[in-house]
Amino acid sequence: MAISSFEQPQVDPVQVELDNEIESLEARIAGLRQRRIIQAANIINSRSSQTILRRLRSPPKSLETEDNNPLHSVANSNSQKQLAYNRECLYRICSGVTTFKVKDPDPCSIDKGAVLGIRIEAFQSGRYIRPYYVFLNRHHPDSSAWRVHRHTVPPCIPLDSLADRYLPAPTQSGDLLKGPKQALPRFVKALRSHVVAYHNRVTVIASMRRAFGLGTNKEQGEGRELIFSDISPADAEAKHIRLEWMDGRIGRAVISSKGKILKCVVIGEDGRDRTTERAVLGGGGRVEGITGRLLEMP
């Protein structure tokens, strides 16, 4: 009994060409829409446009027809939205920390679902990355003390210890809740300091890898002699940098939370390499200059 094999449907080249053309047109439309948004923002932010918009907001009483012009109302509305957006961007860039209110949808939540959101901006490798969020709510409906409800902070940041230090939980004494005074501004400041220091250390390690030809791009190492076989963080917090030379030497540098190199040990076949250790610890001990100091070594 013969078994007929399933025949695969033939691909229509005309249909494939149409699909590719549709995808190309959709990508072009998306790019044009993004370009339109950018151009509209540039036009609204220009000095001449702002002068015209200010004149439209306070028109002379004799020109009553301008108030009924729909184009003027649309221009004013777009201008107000753009100004609010610019103000928000400027504040987020300058402060690094912003707060906002959130409503918890849980019907059994404390304080009718009122939640305080904290947004912490992070900067790494010359660009802003996705912000970190910390959400706080009350311990008790009758208490004004805050506690950490949810967060997106990475595990390497000591959030729990900072909360225990600056946001201590109140204790119940009879019908009253008593406890040490909380310091929410100091908690936010310390948390942001840890976040910024962590990303600074990660950025330094990434820049060292690029400088010594260990980046993800294979072409970066071409045309130069490799000095290191590996440069990588030795712990989750990136406070320990592991250095491995091509000649077999192994080093370890310890970095503080403020970006200062506390200790450095380099060991080779003949024992400790004091010259390299002094180069790593030089320059005031700042981690930002470790790449330049190692490149200057003979």
Short mmCIF file of the C-alpha atoms (twelve columns), coordinates in Angstrom:
data_MODEL
# 
_entry.id   MODEL 
# 
loop_
_atom_site.group_PDB 
_atom_site.id 
_atom_site.type_symbol 
_atom_site.label_atom_id 
_atom_site.label_alt_id 
_atom_site.label_comp_id 
_atom_site.label_asym_id 
_atom_site.label_seq_id 
_atom_site.Cartn_x 
_atom_site.Cartn_y 
_atom_site.Cartn_z 
_atom_site.pdbx_PDB_model_num 
ATOM 1   C CA . MET A 1   0.000   0.000  0.000  1 
ATOM 2   C CA . ALA A 2   1.569   3.233  -1.141 1 
ATOM 3   C CA . ILE A 3   1.657   6.156  1.263  1 
ATOM 4   C CA . SER A 4   1.269   9.481  -0.392 1 
ATOM 5   C CA . SER A 5   3.570   12.166 0.923  1 
ATOM 6   C CA . PHE A 6   2.232   15.577 1.845  1 
ATOM 7   C CA . GLU A 7   3.147   18.187 -0.663 1 
ATOM 8   C CA . GLN A 8   4.205   21.554 0.668  1 
ATOM 9   C CA . PRO A 9   2.202   24.460 -0.748 1 
ATOM 10  C CA . GLN A 10  4.050   26.410 -3.362 1 
ATOM 11  C CA . VAL A 11  5.107   29.920 -2.439 1 
ATOM 12  C CA . ASP A 12  3.645   32.578 -4.660 1 
ATOM 13  C CA . PRO A 13  6.474   34.997 -5.527 1 
ATOM 14  C CA . VAL A 14  3.962   37.750 -6.253 1 
ATOM 15  C CA . GLN A 15  2.416   37.372 -2.788 1 
ATOM 16  C CA . VAL A 16  5.852   37.414 -1.151 1 
ATOM 17  C CA . GLU A 17  6.762   40.568 -3.031 1 
ATOM 18  C CA . LEU A 18  3.499   42.224 -1.965 1 
ATOM 19  C CA . ASP A 19  4.064   41.260 1.686  1 
ATOM 20  C CA . ASN A 20  7.573   42.687 1.617  1 
ATOM 21  C CA . GLU A 21  6.316   45.884 0.029  1 
ATOM 22  C CA . ILE A 22  3.577   46.219 2.663  1 
ATOM 23  C CA . GLU A 23  6.111   45.745 5.487  1 
ATOM 24  C CA . SER A 24  8.377   48.336 3.903  1 
ATOM 25  C CA . LEU A 25  5.509   50.825 3.612  1 
ATOM 26  C CA . GLU A 26  4.430   50.226 7.217  1 
ATOM 27  C CA . ALA A 27  7.973   50.833 8.444  1 
ATOM 28  C CA . ARG A 28  8.158   53.999 6.359  1 
ATOM 29  C CA . ILE A 29  4.820   55.225 7.745  1 
ATOM 30  C CA . ALA A 30  6.017   54.625 11.316 1 
ATOM 31  C CA . GLY A 31  9.210   56.544 10.594 1 
ATOM 32  C CA . LEU A 32  7.297   59.448 9.053  1 
ATOM 33  C CA . ARG A 33  4.961   59.617 12.046 1 
ATOM 34  C CA . GLN A 34  7.908   59.752 14.414 1 
ATOM 35  C CA . ARG A 35  9.509   62.432 12.264 1 
ATOM 36  C CA . ARG A 36  6.275   64.434 12.301 1 
ATOM 37  C CA . ILE A 37  6.187   64.347 16.103 1 
ATOM 38  C CA . ILE A 38  9.791   65.561 16.297 1 
ATOM 39  C CA . GLN A 39  9.239   68.316 13.735 1 
ATOM 40  C CA . ALA A 40  6.052   69.475 15.497 1 
ATOM 41  C CA . ALA A 41  7.929   69.680 18.805 1 
ATOM 42  C CA . ASN A 42  10.752  71.649 17.168 1 
ATOM 43  C CA . ILE A 43  8.301   74.090 15.584 1 
ATOM 44  C CA . ILE A 44  6.419   74.656 18.835 1 
ATOM 45  C CA . ASN A 45  9.665   75.173 20.779 1 
ATOM 46  C CA . SER A 46  11.096  77.675 18.288 1 
ATOM 47  C CA . ARG A 47  11.366  81.319 19.344 1 
ATOM 48  C CA . SER A 48  9.176   82.639 16.536 1 
ATOM 49  C CA . SER A 49  6.403   80.149 17.308 1 
ATOM 50  C CA . GLN A 50  6.475   81.044 20.991 1 
ATOM 51  C CA . THR A 51  6.148   84.736 20.087 1 
ATOM 52  C CA . ILE A 52  3.117   84.030 17.894 1 
ATOM 53  C CA . LEU A 53  1.524   81.813 20.545 1 
ATOM 54  C CA . ARG A 54  1.956   84.456 23.235 1 
ATOM 55  C CA . ARG A 55  0.260   86.962 20.966 1 
ATOM 56  C CA . LEU A 56  -2.596  84.531 20.329 1 
ATOM 57  C CA . ARG A 57  -3.126  83.918 24.027 1 
ATOM 58  C CA . SER A 58  -3.752  87.619 24.629 1 
ATOM 59  C CA . PRO A 59  -5.399  88.926 21.408 1 
ATOM 60  C CA . PRO A 60  -6.606  92.523 21.134 1 
ATOM 61  C CA . LYS A 61  -10.282 93.049 21.907 1 
ATOM 62  C CA . SER A 62  -10.915 94.512 18.452 1 
ATOM 63  C CA . LEU A 63  -9.939  91.250 16.749 1 
ATOM 64  C CA . GLU A 64  -12.774 89.061 17.943 1 
ATOM 65  C CA . THR A 65  -12.566 86.797 14.889 1 
ATOM 66  C CA . GLU A 66  -9.264  85.324 16.015 1 
ATOM 67  C CA . ASP A 67  -10.871 83.793 19.115 1 
ATOM 68  C CA . ASN A 68  -13.149 81.646 16.943 1 
ATOM 69  C CA . ASN A 69  -10.402 80.369 14.691 1 
ATOM 70  C CA . PRO A 70  -10.054 76.577 15.330 1 
ATOM 71  C CA . LEU A 71  -6.414  76.598 14.227 1 
ATOM 72  C CA . HIS A 72  -5.544  79.024 17.025 1 
ATOM 73  C CA . SER A 73  -7.165  76.820 19.663 1 
ATOM 74  C CA . VAL A 74  -5.364  73.739 18.342 1 
ATOM 75  C CA . ALA A 75  -2.032  75.594 18.345 1 
ATOM 76  C CA . ASN A 76  -2.585  76.801 21.911 1 
ATOM 77  C CA . SER A 77  -3.550  73.306 23.083 1 
ATOM 78  C CA . ASN A 78  -0.493  71.698 21.489 1 
ATOM 79  C CA . SER A 79  1.722   74.428 22.894 1 
ATOM 80  C CA . GLN A 80  0.441   73.862 26.436 1 
ATOM 81  C CA . LYS A 81  1.008   70.111 26.137 1 
ATOM 82  C CA . GLN A 82  4.519   70.622 24.791 1 
ATOM 83  C CA . LEU A 83  5.401   73.104 27.541 1 
ATOM 84  C CA . ALA A 84  4.161   70.692 30.207 1 
ATOM 85  C CA . TYR A 85  6.194   67.892 28.641 1 
ATOM 86  C CA . ASN A 86  9.313   70.083 28.464 1 
ATOM 87  C CA . ARG A 87  8.874   71.076 32.102 1 
ATOM 88  C CA . GLU A 88  8.548   67.456 33.177 1 
ATOM 89  C CA . CYS A 89  11.634  66.413 31.180 1 
ATOM 90  C CA . LEU A 90  13.686  69.293 32.586 1 
ATOM 91  C CA . TYR A 91  12.689  68.463 36.140 1 
ATOM 92  C CA . ARG A 92  13.479  64.777 35.716 1 
ATOM 93  C CA . ILE A 93  16.890  65.573 34.197 1 
ATOM 94  C CA . CYS A 94  17.866  68.095 36.873 1 
ATOM 95  C CA . SER A 95  16.536  66.361 39.983 1 
ATOM 96  C CA . GLY A 96  16.974  62.666 39.193 1 
ATOM 97  C CA . VAL A 97  14.109  61.805 41.571 1 
ATOM 98  C CA . THR A 98  10.406  62.496 41.066 1 
ATOM 99  C CA . THR A 99  7.336   61.467 43.036 1 
ATOM 100 C CA . PHE A 100 3.799   60.742 41.940 1 
ATOM 101 C CA . LYS A 101 0.584   59.315 43.365 1 
ATOM 102 C CA . VAL A 102 -0.696  55.831 42.549 1 
ATOM 103 C CA . LYS A 103 -4.033  54.173 43.291 1 
ATOM 104 C CA . ASP A 104 -3.834  50.554 44.454 1 
ATOM 105 C CA . PRO A 105 -6.698  48.624 42.798 1 
ATOM 106 C CA . ASP A 106 -6.847  46.136 45.677 1 
ATOM 107 C CA . PRO A 107 -10.139 46.785 47.569 1 
ATOM 108 C CA . CYS A 108 -8.527  45.573 50.805 1 
ATOM 109 C CA . SER A 109 -5.521  47.881 50.544 1 
ATOM 110 C CA . ILE A 110 -4.519  50.225 53.343 1 
ATOM 111 C CA . ASP A 111 -5.451  53.916 53.319 1 
ATOM 112 C CA . LYS A 112 -7.999  53.459 50.499 1 
ATOM 113 C CA . GLY A 113 -5.274  52.342 48.104 1 
ATOM 114 C CA . ALA A 114 -3.174  55.510 48.368 1 
ATOM 115 C CA . VAL A 115 0.395   54.756 47.262 1 
ATOM 116 C CA . LEU A 116 3.352   57.116 46.905 1 
ATOM 117 C CA . GLY A 117 5.504   56.375 43.863 1 
ATOM 118 C CA . ILE A 118 9.178   57.348 43.649 1 
ATOM 119 C CA . ARG A 119 10.919  57.399 40.268 1 
ATOM 120 C CA . ILE A 120 14.738  57.251 40.286 1 
ATOM 121 C CA . GLU A 121 16.500  58.100 37.034 1 
ATOM 122 C CA . ALA A 122 19.538  56.004 36.130 1 
ATOM 123 C CA . PHE A 123 22.367  56.956 33.765 1 
ATOM 124 C CA . GLN A 124 24.726  54.409 32.234 1 
ATOM 125 C CA . SER A 125 27.194  54.422 29.333 1 
ATOM 126 C CA . GLY A 126 26.267  57.932 28.217 1 
ATOM 127 C CA . ARG A 127 22.506  57.495 28.117 1 
ATOM 128 C CA . TYR A 128 19.485  57.247 30.367 1 
ATOM 129 C CA . ILE A 129 18.162  53.763 31.000 1 
ATOM 130 C CA . ARG A 130 14.799  52.621 32.306 1 
ATOM 131 C CA . PRO A 131 14.052  54.329 35.648 1 
ATOM 132 C CA . TYR A 132 13.693  52.445 38.909 1 
ATOM 133 C CA . TYR A 133 10.468  52.697 40.880 1 
ATOM 134 C CA . VAL A 134 9.758   52.382 44.596 1 
ATOM 135 C CA . PHE A 135 6.159   52.381 45.859 1 
ATOM 136 C CA . LEU A 136 5.390   53.236 49.474 1 
ATOM 137 C CA . ASN A 137 2.183   52.866 51.472 1 
ATOM 138 C CA . ARG A 138 1.157   53.341 55.079 1 
ATOM 139 C CA . HIS A 139 1.761   50.799 57.819 1 
ATOM 140 C CA . HIS A 140 -1.711  51.373 59.254 1 
ATOM 141 C CA . PRO A 141 -4.699  53.590 58.376 1 
ATOM 142 C CA . ASP A 142 -4.106  55.568 61.588 1 
ATOM 143 C CA . SER A 143 -0.342  55.854 61.066 1 
ATOM 144 C CA . SER A 144 1.648   58.318 58.992 1 
ATOM 145 C CA . ALA A 145 4.674   56.008 58.747 1 
ATOM 146 C CA . TRP A 146 5.728   54.729 55.336 1 
ATOM 147 C CA . ARG A 147 6.836   51.258 54.294 1 
ATOM 148 C CA . VAL A 148 8.093   49.771 51.032 1 
ATOM 149 C CA . HIS A 149 5.143   48.259 49.160 1 
ATOM 150 C CA . ARG A 150 6.678   47.355 45.783 1 
ATOM 151 C CA . HIS A 151 9.876   48.207 43.940 1 
ATOM 152 C CA . THR A 152 11.886  47.506 40.783 1 
ATOM 153 C CA . VAL A 153 15.314  48.103 42.343 1 
ATOM 154 C CA . PRO A 154 17.859  45.362 41.500 1 
ATOM 155 C CA . PRO A 155 18.713  42.895 44.288 1 
ATOM 156 C CA . CYS A 156 22.296  44.174 44.532 1 
ATOM 157 C CA . ILE A 157 21.033  47.478 46.000 1 
ATOM 158 C CA . PRO A 158 20.571  47.208 49.819 1 
ATOM 159 C CA . LEU A 159 16.995  48.501 49.779 1 
ATOM 160 C CA . ASP A 160 15.861  46.571 52.857 1 
ATOM 161 C CA . SER A 161 18.712  47.820 55.035 1 
ATOM 162 C CA . LEU A 162 18.101  51.407 53.907 1 
ATOM 163 C CA . ALA A 163 14.393  51.062 54.695 1 
ATOM 164 C CA . ASP A 164 15.179  49.666 58.160 1 
ATOM 165 C CA . ARG A 165 17.517  52.576 58.808 1 
ATOM 166 C CA . TYR A 166 15.514  55.523 57.479 1 
ATOM 167 C CA . LEU A 167 11.940  54.158 57.542 1 
ATOM 168 C CA . PRO A 168 11.728  52.230 60.835 1 
ATOM 169 C CA . ALA A 169 8.412   50.520 61.476 1 
ATOM 170 C CA . PRO A 170 6.298   51.878 64.347 1 
ATOM 171 C CA . THR A 171 5.514   49.697 67.347 1 
ATOM 172 C CA . GLN A 172 2.065   49.410 68.901 1 
ATOM 173 C CA . SER A 173 1.710   50.489 72.512 1 
ATOM 174 C CA . GLY A 174 -1.879  49.898 73.546 1 
ATOM 175 C CA . ASP A 175 -4.088  51.706 71.068 1 
ATOM 176 C CA . LEU A 176 -1.269  53.988 69.879 1 
ATOM 177 C CA . LEU A 177 1.444   53.436 67.309 1 
ATOM 178 C CA . LYS A 178 4.798   54.757 68.436 1 
ATOM 179 C CA . GLY A 179 8.217   54.614 66.900 1 
ATOM 180 C CA . PRO A 180 11.259  56.621 65.856 1 
ATOM 181 C CA . LYS A 181 10.776  59.425 63.374 1 
ATOM 182 C CA . GLN A 182 11.146  58.448 59.750 1 
ATOM 183 C CA . ALA A 183 13.396  60.304 57.298 1 
ATOM 184 C CA . LEU A 184 11.891  59.821 53.843 1 
ATOM 185 C CA . PRO A 185 14.123  62.412 52.065 1 
ATOM 186 C CA . ARG A 186 17.257  60.800 53.481 1 
ATOM 187 C CA . PHE A 187 16.001  57.367 52.432 1 
ATOM 188 C CA . VAL A 188 15.469  58.530 48.850 1 
ATOM 189 C CA . LYS A 189 18.835  60.307 48.775 1 
ATOM 190 C CA . ALA A 190 20.717  57.262 50.066 1 
ATOM 191 C CA . LEU A 191 18.886  54.933 47.690 1 
ATOM 192 C CA . ARG A 192 19.647  57.083 44.664 1 
ATOM 193 C CA . SER A 193 23.290  57.335 45.755 1 
ATOM 194 C CA . HIS A 194 23.557  53.535 45.761 1 
ATOM 195 C CA . VAL A 195 21.848  53.270 42.366 1 
ATOM 196 C CA . VAL A 196 24.123  55.891 40.783 1 
ATOM 197 C CA . ALA A 197 27.259  54.342 42.294 1 
ATOM 198 C CA . TYR A 198 26.288  50.889 41.032 1 
ATOM 199 C CA . HIS A 199 25.773  52.083 37.467 1 
ATOM 200 C CA . ASN A 200 29.014  54.088 37.601 1 
ATOM 201 C CA . ARG A 201 30.925  50.942 38.502 1 
ATOM 202 C CA . VAL A 202 29.213  48.961 35.747 1 
ATOM 203 C CA . THR A 203 30.030  51.734 33.258 1 
ATOM 204 C CA . VAL A 204 33.704  51.755 34.274 1 
ATOM 205 C CA . ILE A 205 33.984  47.986 33.811 1 
ATOM 206 C CA . ALA A 206 32.300  48.196 30.401 1 
ATOM 207 C CA . SER A 207 34.611  51.035 29.315 1 
ATOM 208 C CA . MET A 208 37.653  49.042 30.437 1 
ATOM 209 C CA . ARG A 209 36.534  46.078 28.364 1 
ATOM 210 C CA . ARG A 210 36.101  48.286 25.307 1 
ATOM 211 C CA . ALA A 211 39.447  50.023 25.825 1 
ATOM 212 C CA . PHE A 212 41.338  46.727 26.024 1 
ATOM 213 C CA . GLY A 213 39.522  45.057 23.128 1 
ATOM 214 C CA . LEU A 214 37.227  42.821 25.186 1 
ATOM 215 C CA . GLY A 215 33.943  44.318 24.011 1 
ATOM 216 C CA . THR A 216 31.120  42.442 22.330 1 
ATOM 217 C CA . ASN A 217 32.271  43.760 18.962 1 
ATOM 218 C CA . LYS A 218 34.940  41.377 17.716 1 
ATOM 219 C CA . GLU A 219 36.436  44.016 15.428 1 
ATOM 220 C CA . GLN A 220 37.410  46.183 18.411 1 
ATOM 221 C CA . GLY A 221 40.337  43.930 19.282 1 
ATOM 222 C CA . GLU A 222 41.726  43.714 15.779 1 
ATOM 223 C CA . GLY A 223 44.997  45.491 15.077 1 
ATOM 224 C CA . ARG A 224 46.090  45.694 18.707 1 
ATOM 225 C CA . GLU A 225 47.860  43.411 21.121 1 
ATOM 226 C CA . LEU A 226 45.573  42.072 23.806 1 
ATOM 227 C CA . ILE A 227 46.765  42.824 27.327 1 
ATOM 228 C CA . PHE A 228 43.897  41.323 29.313 1 
ATOM 229 C CA . SER A 229 42.118  38.038 28.796 1 
ATOM 230 C CA . ASP A 230 39.166  39.059 30.975 1 
ATOM 231 C CA . ILE A 231 37.878  42.072 32.902 1 
ATOM 232 C CA . SER A 232 34.626  41.459 34.725 1 
ATOM 233 C CA . PRO A 233 32.782  42.126 37.996 1 
ATOM 234 C CA . ALA A 234 33.407  39.511 40.657 1 
ATOM 235 C CA . ASP A 235 30.166  40.128 42.575 1 
ATOM 236 C CA . ALA A 236 26.597  41.242 41.918 1 
ATOM 237 C CA . GLU A 237 27.231  44.780 43.214 1 
ATOM 238 C CA . ALA A 238 30.259  45.230 40.904 1 
ATOM 239 C CA . LYS A 239 32.340  46.318 43.915 1 
ATOM 240 C CA . HIS A 240 35.030  43.766 43.077 1 
ATOM 241 C CA . ILE A 241 36.748  43.846 39.681 1 
ATOM 242 C CA . ARG A 242 38.502  40.714 38.473 1 
ATOM 243 C CA . LEU A 243 41.506  41.338 36.193 1 
ATOM 244 C CA . GLU A 244 43.167  38.559 34.215 1 
ATOM 245 C CA . TRP A 245 46.247  39.365 32.110 1 
ATOM 246 C CA . MET A 246 47.366  37.464 29.027 1 
ATOM 247 C CA . ASP A 247 50.692  36.639 30.738 1 
ATOM 248 C CA . GLY A 248 48.898  34.783 33.546 1 
ATOM 249 C CA . ARG A 249 48.708  37.505 36.181 1 
ATOM 250 C CA . ILE A 250 45.492  37.733 38.182 1 
ATOM 251 C CA . GLY A 251 44.264  40.803 40.042 1 
ATOM 252 C CA . ARG A 252 41.371  41.885 42.182 1 
ATOM 253 C CA . ALA A 253 40.348  45.487 42.957 1 
ATOM 254 C CA . VAL A 254 37.859  46.476 45.658 1 
ATOM 255 C CA . ILE A 255 35.765  49.599 45.036 1 
ATOM 256 C CA . SER A 256 33.826  51.546 47.646 1 
ATOM 257 C CA . SER A 257 30.258  52.783 47.218 1 
ATOM 258 C CA . LYS A 258 31.682  56.254 46.456 1 
ATOM 259 C CA . GLY A 259 33.844  55.059 43.552 1 
ATOM 260 C CA . LYS A 260 37.211  54.906 45.313 1 
ATOM 261 C CA . ILE A 261 39.558  51.942 44.935 1 
ATOM 262 C CA . LEU A 262 40.147  50.665 48.453 1 
ATOM 263 C CA . LYS A 263 42.419  47.699 47.796 1 
ATOM 264 C CA . CYS A 264 44.172  46.038 44.889 1 
ATOM 265 C CA . VAL A 265 46.129  42.805 44.685 1 
ATOM 266 C CA . VAL A 266 47.925  41.565 41.552 1 
ATOM 267 C CA . ILE A 267 49.683  38.194 41.667 1 
ATOM 268 C CA . GLY A 268 51.847  36.613 38.984 1 
ATOM 269 C CA . GLU A 269 54.322  33.771 38.711 1 
ATOM 270 C CA . ASP A 270 56.922  35.734 40.705 1 
ATOM 271 C CA . GLY A 271 54.536  36.822 43.451 1 
ATOM 272 C CA . ARG A 272 52.795  40.141 43.908 1 
ATOM 273 C CA . ASP A 273 53.176  42.797 41.217 1 
ATOM 274 C CA . ARG A 274 53.609  45.968 43.272 1 
ATOM 275 C CA . THR A 275 54.135  48.197 40.230 1 
ATOM 276 C CA . THR A 276 50.757  47.342 38.736 1 
ATOM 277 C CA . GLU A 277 49.091  47.638 42.137 1 
ATOM 278 C CA . ARG A 278 50.445  51.166 42.560 1 
ATOM 279 C CA . ALA A 279 49.212  52.067 39.066 1 
ATOM 280 C CA . VAL A 280 45.710  50.857 39.887 1 
ATOM 281 C CA . LEU A 281 45.647  52.696 43.214 1 
ATOM 282 C CA . GLY A 282 47.165  55.903 41.801 1 
ATOM 283 C CA . GLY A 283 45.407  59.004 40.573 1 
ATOM 284 C CA . GLY A 284 43.729  59.656 43.892 1 
ATOM 285 C CA . GLY A 285 42.331  56.151 43.933 1 
ATOM 286 C CA . ARG A 286 39.378  57.013 41.690 1 
ATOM 287 C CA . VAL A 287 37.947  54.151 39.676 1 
ATOM 288 C CA . GLU A 288 37.182  56.440 36.718 1 
ATOM 289 C CA . GLY A 289 40.888  56.773 35.862 1 
ATOM 290 C CA . ILE A 290 41.912  53.148 36.177 1 
ATOM 291 C CA . THR A 291 41.770  52.576 32.407 1 
ATOM 292 C CA . GLY A 292 44.104  55.467 31.616 1 
ATOM 293 C CA . ARG A 293 46.574  54.465 34.309 1 
ATOM 294 C CA . LEU A 294 46.780  50.899 33.025 1 
ATOM 295 C CA . LEU A 295 47.177  52.066 29.427 1 
ATOM 296 C CA . GLU A 296 50.098  54.300 30.421 1 
ATOM 297 C CA . MET A 297 52.034  51.395 31.906 1 
ATOM 298 C CA . PRO A 298 55.008  50.182 29.807 1 
# 
